[in-house]
PDB file of C-alpha atoms in Angstrom:
ATOM      1  CA  UNK A   2     -13.649  -0.503   9.867  1.00 74.00           C
ATOM      2  CA  UNK A   3     -12.947   3.316  10.158  1.00 92.00           C
ATOM      3  CA  UNK A   4     -12.413   5.868   7.779  1.00 96.00           C
ATOM      4  CA  UNK A   5      -9.134   7.543   9.457  1.00 97.00           C
ATOM      5  CA  UNK A   6      -8.424  11.361   8.643  1.00 97.00           C
ATOM      6  CA  UNK A   7      -5.678  11.479   5.774  1.00 98.00           C
ATOM      7  CA  UNK A   8      -2.326  13.818   6.631  1.00 97.00           C
ATOM      8  CA  UNK A   9      -1.909  16.866   4.332  1.00 97.00           C
ATOM      9  CA  UNK A  10       1.493  18.032   3.001  1.00 96.00           C
ATOM     10  CA  UNK A  11       2.509  20.253   5.296  1.00 95.00           C
ATOM     11  CA  UNK A  12       1.890  17.694   8.518  1.00 97.00           C
ATOM     12  CA  UNK A  13       4.891  17.163  10.398  1.00 97.00           C
ATOM     13  CA  UNK A  14       4.024  13.010  10.359  1.00 96.00           C
ATOM     14  CA  UNK A  15       4.995  12.751   6.645  1.00 97.00           C
ATOM     15  CA  UNK A  16       8.636  13.455   6.885  1.00 96.00           C
ATOM     16  CA  UNK A  17       9.365  10.940   9.449  1.00 97.00           C
ATOM     17  CA  UNK A  18      10.807   7.740   8.940  1.00 98.00           C
ATOM     18  CA  UNK A  19       8.130   5.081  10.080  1.00 98.00           C
ATOM     19  CA  UNK A  20       9.515   2.020  12.561  1.00 98.00           C
ATOM     20  CA  UNK A  21       9.467  -1.758  11.391  1.00 98.00           C
ATOM     21  CA  UNK A  22       6.342  -3.734  12.889  1.00 98.00           C
ATOM     22  CA  UNK A  23       7.496  -6.511  15.562  1.00 97.00           C
ATOM     23  CA  UNK A  24       4.531  -7.921  15.641  1.00 96.00           C
ATOM     24  CA  UNK A  25       0.986  -8.635  14.686  1.00 97.00           C
ATOM     25  CA  UNK A  26      -1.787  -6.891  17.322  1.00 97.00           C
ATOM     26  CA  UNK A  27      -5.232  -6.403  16.957  1.00 97.00           C
ATOM     27  CA  UNK A  28      -4.437  -2.647  16.601  1.00 97.00           C
ATOM     28  CA  UNK A  29      -2.996  -3.546  13.455  1.00 97.00           C
ATOM     29  CA  UNK A  30      -5.124  -5.714  12.070  1.00 97.00           C
ATOM     30  CA  UNK A  31      -7.368  -3.407  12.040  1.00 97.00           C
ATOM     31  CA  UNK A  32      -5.155  -0.146  11.136  1.00 98.00           C
ATOM     32  CA  UNK A  33      -4.748  -2.600   8.012  1.00 98.00           C
ATOM     33  CA  UNK A  34      -8.347  -2.702   7.737  1.00 97.00           C
ATOM     34  CA  UNK A  35      -8.778   0.989   7.903  1.00 98.00           C
ATOM     35  CA  UNK A  36      -6.434   2.004   5.758  1.00 98.00           C
ATOM     36  CA  UNK A  37      -8.043  -0.532   3.532  1.00 97.00           C
ATOM     37  CA  UNK A  38     -11.492   0.935   4.332  1.00 97.00           C
ATOM     38  CA  UNK A  39      -9.716   5.076   3.882  1.00 98.00           C
ATOM     39  CA  UNK A  40      -8.033   4.366   0.441  1.00 97.00           C
ATOM     40  CA  UNK A  41     -11.524   2.794  -0.995  1.00 96.00           C
ATOM     41  CA  UNK A  42     -13.101   5.716   0.389  1.00 96.00           C
ATOM     42  CA  UNK A  43     -10.703   8.712  -0.933  1.00 96.00           C
ATOM     43  CA  UNK A  44     -10.614   6.626  -4.678  1.00 94.00           C
ATOM     44  CA  UNK A  45      -6.746   6.455  -4.288  1.00 95.00           C
ATOM     45  CA  UNK A  46      -5.055   3.103  -5.120  1.00 96.00           C
ATOM     46  CA  UNK A  47      -2.296   3.643  -2.092  1.00 97.00           C
ATOM     47  CA  UNK A  48      -2.358   4.426   1.141  1.00 98.00           C
ATOM     48  CA  UNK A  49       0.592   3.809   3.901  1.00 98.00           C
ATOM     49  CA  UNK A  50       0.275   4.803   7.546  1.00 98.00           C
ATOM     50  CA  UNK A  51       1.655   7.894   8.197  1.00 98.00           C
ATOM     51  CA  UNK A  52      -0.287   9.139   5.824  1.00 98.00           C
ATOM     52  CA  UNK A  53      -2.613   8.046   8.781  1.00 98.00           C
ATOM     53  CA  UNK A  54      -1.246   9.770  11.525  1.00 97.00           C
ATOM     54  CA  UNK A  55       0.784   6.274  12.219  1.00 98.00           C
ATOM     55  CA  UNK A  56       4.733   5.836  11.818  1.00 98.00           C
ATOM     56  CA  UNK A  57       5.041   1.861  10.925  1.00 98.00           C
ATOM     57  CA  UNK A  58       5.927   0.425   7.826  1.00 98.00           C
ATOM     58  CA  UNK A  59       2.549  -0.015   6.297  1.00 98.00           C
ATOM     59  CA  UNK A  60       1.353   0.433   3.087  1.00 98.00           C
ATOM     60  CA  UNK A  61      -1.489  -1.047   1.185  1.00 98.00           C
ATOM     61  CA  UNK A  62      -2.037  -1.001  -2.692  1.00 98.00           C
ATOM     62  CA  UNK A  63      -4.797  -1.746  -5.183  1.00 97.00           C
ATOM     63  CA  UNK A  64      -4.388  -0.573  -9.452  1.00 95.00           C
ATOM     64  CA  UNK A  65      -7.792  -2.125  -9.673  1.00 90.00           C
ATOM     65  CA  UNK A  66      -6.198  -5.311 -11.497  1.00 86.00           C
ATOM     66  CA  UNK A  67      -8.017  -7.702  -8.703  1.00 87.00           C
ATOM     67  CA  UNK A  68      -5.262  -8.101  -6.291  1.00 90.00           C
ATOM     68  CA  UNK A  69      -5.131  -5.232  -3.704  1.00 96.00           C
ATOM     69  CA  UNK A  70      -2.179  -6.198  -1.547  1.00 97.00           C
ATOM     70  CA  UNK A  71      -0.414  -4.906   2.085  1.00 98.00           C
ATOM     71  CA  UNK A  72       2.923  -4.632   2.643  1.00 98.00           C
ATOM     72  CA  UNK A  73       4.305  -4.520   5.627  1.00 98.00           C
ATOM     73  CA  UNK A  74       8.149  -3.590   6.056  1.00 98.00           C
ATOM     74  CA  UNK A  75       8.805  -3.575   2.803  1.00 98.00           C
ATOM     75  CA  UNK A  76      11.979  -3.705   0.942  1.00 98.00           C
ATOM     76  CA  UNK A  77      12.435  -3.720  -2.866  1.00 98.00           C
ATOM     77  CA  UNK A  78      14.080  -6.447  -4.079  1.00 98.00           C
ATOM     78  CA  UNK A  79      14.724  -5.160  -8.080  1.00 98.00           C
ATOM     79  CA  UNK A  80      13.806  -2.435  -8.986  1.00 98.00           C
ATOM     80  CA  UNK A  81      14.246  -1.919 -13.575  1.00 98.00           C
ATOM     81  CA  UNK A  82      13.286  -0.313 -15.731  1.00 98.00           C
ATOM     82  CA  UNK A  83      11.905   3.480 -16.328  1.00 97.00           C
ATOM     83  CA  UNK A  84       9.045   5.379 -16.129  1.00 97.00           C
ATOM     84  CA  UNK A  85       7.755   8.968 -15.868  1.00 96.00           C
ATOM     85  CA  UNK A  86       4.028   9.949 -15.197  1.00 95.00           C
ATOM     86  CA  UNK A  87       2.096  12.146 -13.958  1.00 94.00           C
ATOM     87  CA  UNK A  88       1.568  11.288  -9.747  1.00 95.00           C
ATOM     88  CA  UNK A  89      -1.000  12.274  -7.740  1.00 95.00           C
ATOM     89  CA  UNK A  90      -1.481  11.639  -4.074  1.00 96.00           C
ATOM     90  CA  UNK A  91      -4.579  11.412  -1.683  1.00 97.00           C
ATOM     91  CA  UNK A  92      -1.540  14.133   1.129  1.00 97.00           C
ATOM     92  CA  UNK A  93      -1.650  16.395  -1.711  1.00 96.00           C
ATOM     93  CA  UNK A  94      -5.160  16.825  -2.680  1.00 94.00           C
ATOM     94  CA  UNK A  95      -5.703  18.728  -6.651  1.00 93.00           C
ATOM     95  CA  UNK A  96      -2.062  18.136  -7.577  1.00 94.00           C
ATOM     96  CA  UNK A  97       0.151  16.573  -9.536  1.00 94.00           C
ATOM     97  CA  UNK A  98       3.783  16.026 -11.326  1.00 95.00           C
ATOM     98  CA  UNK A  99       5.900  14.304 -13.525  1.00 95.00           C
ATOM     99  CA  UNK A 100       8.776  11.415 -11.819  1.00 96.00           C
ATOM    100  CA  UNK A 101      10.153   9.136 -13.024  1.00 97.00           C
ATOM    101  CA  UNK A 102       9.943   5.653 -11.448  1.00 97.00           C
ATOM    102  CA  UNK A 103      11.406   1.787 -12.096  1.00 98.00           C
ATOM    103  CA  UNK A 104       8.884   0.343 -14.389  1.00 98.00           C
ATOM    104  CA  UNK A 105       9.205  -3.290 -12.481  1.00 98.00           C
ATOM    105  CA  UNK A 106       9.805  -3.603  -9.176  1.00 98.00           C
ATOM    106  CA  UNK A 107       9.989  -6.708  -7.146  1.00 98.00           C
ATOM    107  CA  UNK A 108       9.475  -6.546  -3.218  1.00 98.00           C
ATOM    108  CA  UNK A 109       9.537  -8.830  -0.707  1.00 98.00           C
ATOM    109  CA  UNK A 110       7.617  -8.023   2.660  1.00 98.00           C
ATOM    110  CA  UNK A 111       5.420 -10.100   5.259  1.00 98.00           C
ATOM    111  CA  UNK A 112       1.909 -10.089   5.853  1.00 97.00           C
ATOM    112  CA  UNK A 113      -1.184 -10.148   8.444  1.00 97.00           C
ATOM    113  CA  UNK A 114       0.599 -13.402  10.262  1.00 96.00           C
ATOM    114  CA  UNK A 115       4.469 -12.221   9.430  1.00 97.00           C
ATOM    115  CA  UNK A 116       5.258 -14.525   7.281  1.00 97.00           C
ATOM    116  CA  UNK A 117       7.461 -13.285   3.538  1.00 98.00           C
ATOM    117  CA  UNK A 118       5.779 -12.842   0.445  1.00 98.00           C
ATOM    118  CA  UNK A 119       6.856 -11.589  -2.470  1.00 98.00           C
ATOM    119  CA  UNK A 120       4.980  -8.601  -4.207  1.00 97.00           C
ATOM    120  CA  UNK A 121       6.190  -7.932  -8.121  1.00 96.00           C
ATOM    121  CA  UNK A 122       4.083  -5.215 -10.163  1.00 96.00           C
ATOM    122  CA  UNK A 123       4.663  -3.006 -13.273  1.00 97.00           C
ATOM    123  CA  UNK A 124       3.868   0.093 -14.592  1.00 96.00           C
ATOM    124  CA  UNK A 125       1.202   1.483 -11.831  1.00 96.00           C
ATOM    125  CA  UNK A 126       1.848  -1.547  -9.591  1.00 97.00           C
ATOM    126  CA  UNK A 127       4.469  -0.611  -9.232  1.00 98.00           C
ATOM    127  CA  UNK A 128       4.470   3.390  -9.688  1.00 97.00           C
ATOM    128  CA  UNK A 129       1.809   2.783  -6.524  1.00 97.00           C
ATOM    129  CA  UNK A 130       4.302   0.314  -4.419  1.00 98.00           C
ATOM    130  CA  UNK A 131       7.464   2.395  -4.922  1.00 98.00           C
ATOM    131  CA  UNK A 132       4.934   5.851  -4.320  1.00 98.00           C
ATOM    132  CA  UNK A 133       3.922   4.246  -0.649  1.00 98.00           C
ATOM    133  CA  UNK A 134       7.275   3.025   0.218  1.00 98.00           C
ATOM    134  CA  UNK A 135       8.556   6.261   0.069  1.00 98.00           C
ATOM    135  CA  UNK A 136       6.020   7.758   3.027  1.00 98.00           C
ATOM    136  CA  UNK A 137       8.128   5.307   4.754  1.00 98.00           C
ATOM    137  CA  UNK A 138      10.500   7.258   4.300  1.00 98.00           C
ATOM    138  CA  UNK A 139       9.079  10.211   4.795  1.00 97.00           C
ATOM    139  CA  UNK A 140       9.410  11.220   1.011  1.00 97.00           C
ATOM    140  CA  UNK A 141       6.767  12.758  -0.567  1.00 96.00           C
ATOM    141  CA  UNK A 142       6.333  12.512  -4.352  1.00 95.00           C
ATOM    142  CA  UNK A 143       7.197  15.918  -5.054  1.00 92.00           C
ATOM    143  CA  UNK A 144      11.187  15.262  -4.021  1.00 94.00           C
ATOM    144  CA  UNK A 145      11.427  13.172  -6.489  1.00 94.00           C
ATOM    145  CA  UNK A 146       9.571  15.080  -9.702  1.00 92.00           C
ATOM    146  CA  UNK A 147      11.105  16.204 -12.585  1.00 87.00           C
ATOM    147  CA  UNK A 148       8.700  19.746 -11.873  1.00 89.00           C
ATOM    148  CA  UNK A 149       6.707  21.820  -9.418  1.00 91.00           C
ATOM    149  CA  UNK A 150       3.580  19.844  -8.568  1.00 91.00           C
ATOM    150  CA  UNK A 151       1.015  21.455 -10.484  1.00 92.00           C
ATOM    151  CA  UNK A 152      -3.166  21.764 -10.268  1.00 91.00           C
ATOM    152  CA  UNK A 153      -5.052  18.491 -11.593  1.00 82.00           C
ATOM    153  CA  UNK A 154      -7.683  21.177 -12.888  1.00 70.00           C
ATOM    154  CA  UNK A 155      -5.358  21.704 -15.597  1.00 53.00           C
ATOM    155  CA  UNK A 156      -5.563  18.849 -17.041  1.00 47.00           C
ATOM    156  CA  UNK A 157      -8.626  17.982 -16.372  1.00 49.00           C
ATOM    157  CA  UNK A 158     -10.579  20.231 -18.645  1.00 46.00           C
ATOM    158  CA  UNK A 159     -10.891  18.149 -21.823  1.00 43.00           C
ATOM    159  CA  UNK A 160     -13.012  16.467 -20.126  1.00 44.00           C
ATOM    160  CA  UNK A 161     -15.353  18.618 -19.050  1.00 43.00           C
ATOM    161  CA  UNK A 162     -19.245  18.581 -21.798  1.00 41.00           C
TER     162      UNK A 162
END
């Protein structure tokens, strides 16, 4: 149970395609636990292994819907609909941009016992799953954005009292 260092935009690790997980080892189990801890500590809704410097096809997602998920070697089975909204990323702190993604997604993955599991997601959950899966292929959300990154501060001025 540890908080791992998050890699930031410009780190070569974020631009590489990750390797599949072929067996579950104690270090993989520790990585998964650390990834959840790191994501929660950073107040994110998802985290992929390359964001903590590990080039394996693992990501975690929790959009605070009481159903956190672990994706190992995930593959999109179905993606339908369309949504466009702001995205941010723990590896691109303080920035956001508009990205269009599927509004509904079905993903096939493995669990920590190497059993196949299927997850579905709509809205934010679909967005988060697809965002994290992009990381596994070395893609940052800015590459899918319809605009350049912009500062989050511009959007949050209304919260000040």
